[in-house]
PDB file of C-alpha atoms in Angstrom:
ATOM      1  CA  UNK A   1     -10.082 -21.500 -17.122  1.00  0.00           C
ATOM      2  CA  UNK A   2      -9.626 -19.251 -13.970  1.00  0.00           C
ATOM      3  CA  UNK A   3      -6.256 -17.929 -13.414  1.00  0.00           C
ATOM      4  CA  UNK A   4      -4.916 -19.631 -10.374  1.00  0.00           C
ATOM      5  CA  UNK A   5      -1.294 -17.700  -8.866  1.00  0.00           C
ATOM      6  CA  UNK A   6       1.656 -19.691  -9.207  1.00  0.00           C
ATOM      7  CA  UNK A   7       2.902 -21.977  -6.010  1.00  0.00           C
ATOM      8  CA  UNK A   8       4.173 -19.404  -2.692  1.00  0.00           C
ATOM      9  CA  UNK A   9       6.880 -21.965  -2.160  1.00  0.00           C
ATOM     10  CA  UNK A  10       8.809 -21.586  -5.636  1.00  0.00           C
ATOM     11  CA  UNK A  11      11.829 -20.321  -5.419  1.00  0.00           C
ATOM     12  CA  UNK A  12      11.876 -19.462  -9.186  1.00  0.00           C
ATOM     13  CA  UNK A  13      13.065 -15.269  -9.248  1.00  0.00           C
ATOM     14  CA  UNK A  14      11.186 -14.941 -12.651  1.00  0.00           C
ATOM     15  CA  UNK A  15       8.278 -15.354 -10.734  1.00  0.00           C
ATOM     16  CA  UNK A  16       7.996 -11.481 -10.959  1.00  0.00           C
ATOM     17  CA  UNK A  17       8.374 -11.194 -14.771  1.00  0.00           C
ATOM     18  CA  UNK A  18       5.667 -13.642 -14.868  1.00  0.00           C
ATOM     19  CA  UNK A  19       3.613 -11.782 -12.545  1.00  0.00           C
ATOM     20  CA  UNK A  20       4.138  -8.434 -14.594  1.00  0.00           C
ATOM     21  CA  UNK A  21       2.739 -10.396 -17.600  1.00  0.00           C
ATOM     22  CA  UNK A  22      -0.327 -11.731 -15.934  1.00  0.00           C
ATOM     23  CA  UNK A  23      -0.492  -8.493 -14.766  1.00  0.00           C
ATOM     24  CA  UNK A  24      -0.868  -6.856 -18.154  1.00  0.00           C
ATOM     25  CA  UNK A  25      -3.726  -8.779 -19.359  1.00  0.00           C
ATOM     26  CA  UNK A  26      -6.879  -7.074 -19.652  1.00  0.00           C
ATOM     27  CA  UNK A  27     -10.237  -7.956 -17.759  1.00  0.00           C
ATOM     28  CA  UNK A  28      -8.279  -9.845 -14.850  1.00  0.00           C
ATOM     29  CA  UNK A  29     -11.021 -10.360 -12.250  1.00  0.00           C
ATOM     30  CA  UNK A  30     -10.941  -8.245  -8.765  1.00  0.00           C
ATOM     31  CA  UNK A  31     -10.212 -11.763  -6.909  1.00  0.00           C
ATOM     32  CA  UNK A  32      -7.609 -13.194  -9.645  1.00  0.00           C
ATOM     33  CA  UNK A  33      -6.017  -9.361  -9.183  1.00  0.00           C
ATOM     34  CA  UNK A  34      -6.096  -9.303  -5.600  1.00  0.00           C
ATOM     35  CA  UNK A  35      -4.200 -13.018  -5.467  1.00  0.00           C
ATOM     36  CA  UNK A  36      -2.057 -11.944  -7.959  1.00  0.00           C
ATOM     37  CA  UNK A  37      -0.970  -8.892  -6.127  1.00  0.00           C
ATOM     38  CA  UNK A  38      -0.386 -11.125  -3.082  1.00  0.00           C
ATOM     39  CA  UNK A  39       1.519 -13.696  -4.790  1.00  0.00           C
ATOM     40  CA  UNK A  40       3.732 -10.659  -5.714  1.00  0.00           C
ATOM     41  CA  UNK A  41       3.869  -9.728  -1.810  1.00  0.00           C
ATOM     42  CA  UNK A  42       5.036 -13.597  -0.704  1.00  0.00           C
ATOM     43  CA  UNK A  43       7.524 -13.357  -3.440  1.00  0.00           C
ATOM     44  CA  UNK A  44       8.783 -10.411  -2.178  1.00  0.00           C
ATOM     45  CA  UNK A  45       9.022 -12.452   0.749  1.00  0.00           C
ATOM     46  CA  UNK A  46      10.635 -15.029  -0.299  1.00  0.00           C
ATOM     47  CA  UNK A  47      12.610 -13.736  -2.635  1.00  0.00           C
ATOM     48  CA  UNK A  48      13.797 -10.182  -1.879  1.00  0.00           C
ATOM     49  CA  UNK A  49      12.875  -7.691  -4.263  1.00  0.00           C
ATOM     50  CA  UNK A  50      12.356  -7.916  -7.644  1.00  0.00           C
ATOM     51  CA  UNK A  51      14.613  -7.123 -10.464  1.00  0.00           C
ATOM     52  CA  UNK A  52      14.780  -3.282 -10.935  1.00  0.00           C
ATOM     53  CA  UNK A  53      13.246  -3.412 -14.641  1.00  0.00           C
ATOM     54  CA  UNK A  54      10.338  -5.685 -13.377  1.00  0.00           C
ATOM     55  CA  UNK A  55      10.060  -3.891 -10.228  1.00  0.00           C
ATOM     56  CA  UNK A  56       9.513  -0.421 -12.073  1.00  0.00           C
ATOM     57  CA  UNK A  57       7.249  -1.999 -14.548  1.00  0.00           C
ATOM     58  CA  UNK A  58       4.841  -3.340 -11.791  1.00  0.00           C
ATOM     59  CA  UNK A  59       4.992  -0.619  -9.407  1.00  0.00           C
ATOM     60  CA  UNK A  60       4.168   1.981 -12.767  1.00  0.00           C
ATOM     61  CA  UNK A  61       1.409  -0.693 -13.501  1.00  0.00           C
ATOM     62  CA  UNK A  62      -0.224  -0.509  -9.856  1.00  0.00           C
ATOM     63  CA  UNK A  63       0.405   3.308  -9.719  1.00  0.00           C
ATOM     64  CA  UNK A  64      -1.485   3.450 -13.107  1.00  0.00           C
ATOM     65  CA  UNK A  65      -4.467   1.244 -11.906  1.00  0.00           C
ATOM     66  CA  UNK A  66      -4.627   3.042  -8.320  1.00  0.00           C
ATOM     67  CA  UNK A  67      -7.049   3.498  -6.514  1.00  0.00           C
ATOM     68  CA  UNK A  68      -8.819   0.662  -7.154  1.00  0.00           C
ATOM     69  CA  UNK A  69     -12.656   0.242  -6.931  1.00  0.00           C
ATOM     70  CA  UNK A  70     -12.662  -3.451  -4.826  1.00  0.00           C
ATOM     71  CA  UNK A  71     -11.537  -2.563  -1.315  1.00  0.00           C
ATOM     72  CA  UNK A  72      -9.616  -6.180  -1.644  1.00  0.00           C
ATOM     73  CA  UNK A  73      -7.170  -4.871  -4.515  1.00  0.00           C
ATOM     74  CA  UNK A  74      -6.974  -1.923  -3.006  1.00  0.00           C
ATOM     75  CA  UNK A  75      -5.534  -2.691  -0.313  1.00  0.00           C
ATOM     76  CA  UNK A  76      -3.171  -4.957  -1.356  1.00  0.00           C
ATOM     77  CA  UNK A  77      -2.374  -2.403  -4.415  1.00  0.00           C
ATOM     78  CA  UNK A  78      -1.293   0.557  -1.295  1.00  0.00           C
ATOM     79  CA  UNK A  79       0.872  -2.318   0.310  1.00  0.00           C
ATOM     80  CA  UNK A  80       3.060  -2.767  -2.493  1.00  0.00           C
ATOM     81  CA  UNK A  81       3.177   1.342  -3.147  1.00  0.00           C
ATOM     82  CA  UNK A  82       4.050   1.329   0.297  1.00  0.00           C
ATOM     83  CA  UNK A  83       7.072  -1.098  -0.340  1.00  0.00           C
ATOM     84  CA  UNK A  84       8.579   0.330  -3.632  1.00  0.00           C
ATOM     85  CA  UNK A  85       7.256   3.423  -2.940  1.00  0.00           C
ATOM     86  CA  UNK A  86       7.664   4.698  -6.708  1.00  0.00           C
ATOM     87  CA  UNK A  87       7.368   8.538  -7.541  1.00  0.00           C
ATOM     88  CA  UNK A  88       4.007   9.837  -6.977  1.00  0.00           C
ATOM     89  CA  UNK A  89       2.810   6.764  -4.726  1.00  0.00           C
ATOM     90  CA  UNK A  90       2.811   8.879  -1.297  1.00  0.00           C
ATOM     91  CA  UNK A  91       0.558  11.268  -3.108  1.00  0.00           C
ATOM     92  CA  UNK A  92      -1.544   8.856  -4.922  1.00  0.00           C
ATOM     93  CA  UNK A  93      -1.925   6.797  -1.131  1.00  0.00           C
ATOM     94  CA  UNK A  94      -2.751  10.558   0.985  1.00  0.00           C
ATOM     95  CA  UNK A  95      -5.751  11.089  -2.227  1.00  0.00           C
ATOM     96  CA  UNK A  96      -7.697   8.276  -0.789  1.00  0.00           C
ATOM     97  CA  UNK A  97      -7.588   9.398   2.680  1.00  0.00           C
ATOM     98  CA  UNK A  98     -10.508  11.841   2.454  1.00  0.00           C
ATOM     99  CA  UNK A  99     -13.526  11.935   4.781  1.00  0.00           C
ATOM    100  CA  UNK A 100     -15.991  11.547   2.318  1.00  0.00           C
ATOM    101  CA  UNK A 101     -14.673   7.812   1.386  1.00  0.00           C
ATOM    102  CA  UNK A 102     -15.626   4.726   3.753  1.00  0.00           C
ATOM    103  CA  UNK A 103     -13.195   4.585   6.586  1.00  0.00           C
ATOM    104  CA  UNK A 104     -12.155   1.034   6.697  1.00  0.00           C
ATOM    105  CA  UNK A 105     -10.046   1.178   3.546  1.00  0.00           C
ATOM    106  CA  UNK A 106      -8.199   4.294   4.591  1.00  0.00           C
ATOM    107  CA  UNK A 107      -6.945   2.474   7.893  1.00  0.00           C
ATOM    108  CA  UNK A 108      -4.934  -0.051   5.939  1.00  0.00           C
ATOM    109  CA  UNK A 109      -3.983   2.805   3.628  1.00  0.00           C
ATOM    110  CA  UNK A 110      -2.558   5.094   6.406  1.00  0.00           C
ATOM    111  CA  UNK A 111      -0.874   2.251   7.917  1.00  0.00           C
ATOM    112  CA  UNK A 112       0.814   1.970   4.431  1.00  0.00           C
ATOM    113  CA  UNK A 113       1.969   5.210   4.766  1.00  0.00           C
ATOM    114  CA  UNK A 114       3.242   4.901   8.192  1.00  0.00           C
ATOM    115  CA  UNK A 115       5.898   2.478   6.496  1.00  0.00           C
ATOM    116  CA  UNK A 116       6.797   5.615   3.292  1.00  0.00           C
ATOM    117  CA  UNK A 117       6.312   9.078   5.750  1.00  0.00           C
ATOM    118  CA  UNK A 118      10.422   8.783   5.934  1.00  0.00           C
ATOM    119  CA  UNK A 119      10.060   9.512   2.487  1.00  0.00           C
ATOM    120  CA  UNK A 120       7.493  12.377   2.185  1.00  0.00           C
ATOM    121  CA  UNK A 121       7.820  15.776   2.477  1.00  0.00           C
ATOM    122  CA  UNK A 122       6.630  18.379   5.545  1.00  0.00           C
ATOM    123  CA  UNK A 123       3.552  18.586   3.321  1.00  0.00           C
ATOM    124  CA  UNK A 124       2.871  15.331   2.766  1.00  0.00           C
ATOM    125  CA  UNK A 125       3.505  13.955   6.694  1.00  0.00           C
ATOM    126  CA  UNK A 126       1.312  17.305   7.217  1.00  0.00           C
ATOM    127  CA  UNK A 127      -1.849  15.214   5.321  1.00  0.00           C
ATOM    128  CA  UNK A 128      -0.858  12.549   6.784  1.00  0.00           C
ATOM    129  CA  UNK A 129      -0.911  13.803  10.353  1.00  0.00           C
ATOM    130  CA  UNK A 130      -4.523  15.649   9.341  1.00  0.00           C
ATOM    131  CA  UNK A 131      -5.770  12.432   8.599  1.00  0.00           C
ATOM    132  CA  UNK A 132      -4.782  10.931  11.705  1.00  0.00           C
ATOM    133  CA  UNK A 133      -7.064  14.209  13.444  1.00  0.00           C
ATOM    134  CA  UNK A 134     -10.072  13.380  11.518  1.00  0.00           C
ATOM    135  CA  UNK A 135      -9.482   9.404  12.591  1.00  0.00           C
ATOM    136  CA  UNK A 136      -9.406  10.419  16.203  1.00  0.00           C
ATOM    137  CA  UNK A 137     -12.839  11.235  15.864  1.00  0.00           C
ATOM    138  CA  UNK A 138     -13.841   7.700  14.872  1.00  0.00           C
ATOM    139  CA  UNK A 139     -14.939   5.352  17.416  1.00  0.00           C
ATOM    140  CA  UNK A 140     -14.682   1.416  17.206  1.00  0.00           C
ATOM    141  CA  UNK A 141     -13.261  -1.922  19.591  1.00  0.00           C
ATOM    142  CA  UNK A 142     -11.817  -1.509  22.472  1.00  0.00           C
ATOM    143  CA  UNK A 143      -8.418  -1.644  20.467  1.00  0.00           C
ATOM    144  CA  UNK A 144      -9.166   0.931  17.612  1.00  0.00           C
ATOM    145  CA  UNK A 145      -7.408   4.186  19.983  1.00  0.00           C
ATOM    146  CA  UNK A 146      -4.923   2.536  20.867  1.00  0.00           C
ATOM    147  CA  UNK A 147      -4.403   0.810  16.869  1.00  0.00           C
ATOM    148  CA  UNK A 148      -4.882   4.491  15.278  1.00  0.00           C
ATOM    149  CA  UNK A 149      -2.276   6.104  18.386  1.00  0.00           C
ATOM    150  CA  UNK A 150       0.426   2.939  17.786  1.00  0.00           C
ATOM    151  CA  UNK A 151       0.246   3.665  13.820  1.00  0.00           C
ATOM    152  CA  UNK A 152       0.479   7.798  14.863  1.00  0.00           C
ATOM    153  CA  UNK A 153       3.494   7.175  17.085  1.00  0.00           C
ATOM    154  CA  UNK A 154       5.449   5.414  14.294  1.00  0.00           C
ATOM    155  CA  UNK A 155       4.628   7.864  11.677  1.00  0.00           C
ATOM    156  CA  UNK A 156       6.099  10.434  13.780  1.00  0.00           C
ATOM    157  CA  UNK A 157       9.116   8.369  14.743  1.00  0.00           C
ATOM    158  CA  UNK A 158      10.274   8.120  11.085  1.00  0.00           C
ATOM    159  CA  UNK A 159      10.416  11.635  10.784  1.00  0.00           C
ATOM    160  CA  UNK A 160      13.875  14.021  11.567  1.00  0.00           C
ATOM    161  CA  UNK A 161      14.094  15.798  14.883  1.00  0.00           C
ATOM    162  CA  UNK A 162      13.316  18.995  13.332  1.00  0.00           C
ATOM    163  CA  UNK A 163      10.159  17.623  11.003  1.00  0.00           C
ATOM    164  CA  UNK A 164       7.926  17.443  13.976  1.00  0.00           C
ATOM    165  CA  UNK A 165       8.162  21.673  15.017  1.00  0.00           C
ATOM    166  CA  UNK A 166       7.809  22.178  10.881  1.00  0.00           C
ATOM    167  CA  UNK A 167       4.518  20.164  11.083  1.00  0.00           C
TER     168      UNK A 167
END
């Protein structure tokens, strides 16, 4: 039977250790994973975050698994790094910002890290800023400067007044 995410509106807290169980079963589908991450994300939502021991165990489990092939999971797998940013999540997020990969998956990604760069080091908002050069090359809408500049601007306002001259 297809795996179908447990009900946004429960207001059930184990909803996470159930979701870290599902989680751990091999040969989950890229759509049953990608609606199981998001269930995760409205729980979060709903619930605040997750107990500590669950919340390690998930974020280890989507570190482990990242980056994922289907642009779907992917996405929602940088989201939650984002959130609980766990060790070695800002550097696992700035790997799949490279030129060579499709673009449209890196937007989401560096918006992800728009939300952590208070947490990275000069080297790490240093990628990120690079990125952001190589993006300003890009052309799309008539909204995509202006998308790219308003995710720029907030990456630089989470960083300390003296980050910006050590960039």
């Amino acid at each position: 039977a297809p795996w179908t995410p447990p009900a946004a509106e429960t207001k059930d807290p184990a909803i996470f250790e159930r979701a870290a169980v599902l989680f751990d079963r091999p040969g989950l589908p890229d759509d049953a994973l990608t609606d199981l991450l998001r269930t995760i994300e409205v729980a979060l939502e709903l619930h605040g975050n997750a107990p500590a021991a669950v919340r390690d165990r998930l974020a280890a489990r989507i570190l482990t698994g990242y980056p994922h092939a289907n642009s779907s999971v992917l996405r929602e797998q940088a989201v939650l790094l984002a959130f609980w940013a766990p060790p070695g999540a800002i550097d696992a997020l700035l790997g799949s910002l490279k030129p060579a990969r499709p673009r449209d998956p890196q937007i989401p990604i560096a918006d992800c890290l728009r939300a952590v760069a208070a947490g990275g080091t000069i080297e790490q908002k240093r990628r990120i800023l690079a990125w952001f050069e190589i993006a300003a090359g890009w052309t799309g809408g008539n909204s995509f400067r202006g998308y790219l500049d308003a995710m720029l601007q907030a990456c630089i306002k989470r960083t300390s007044p003296a980050e910006p001259r050590a960039m």
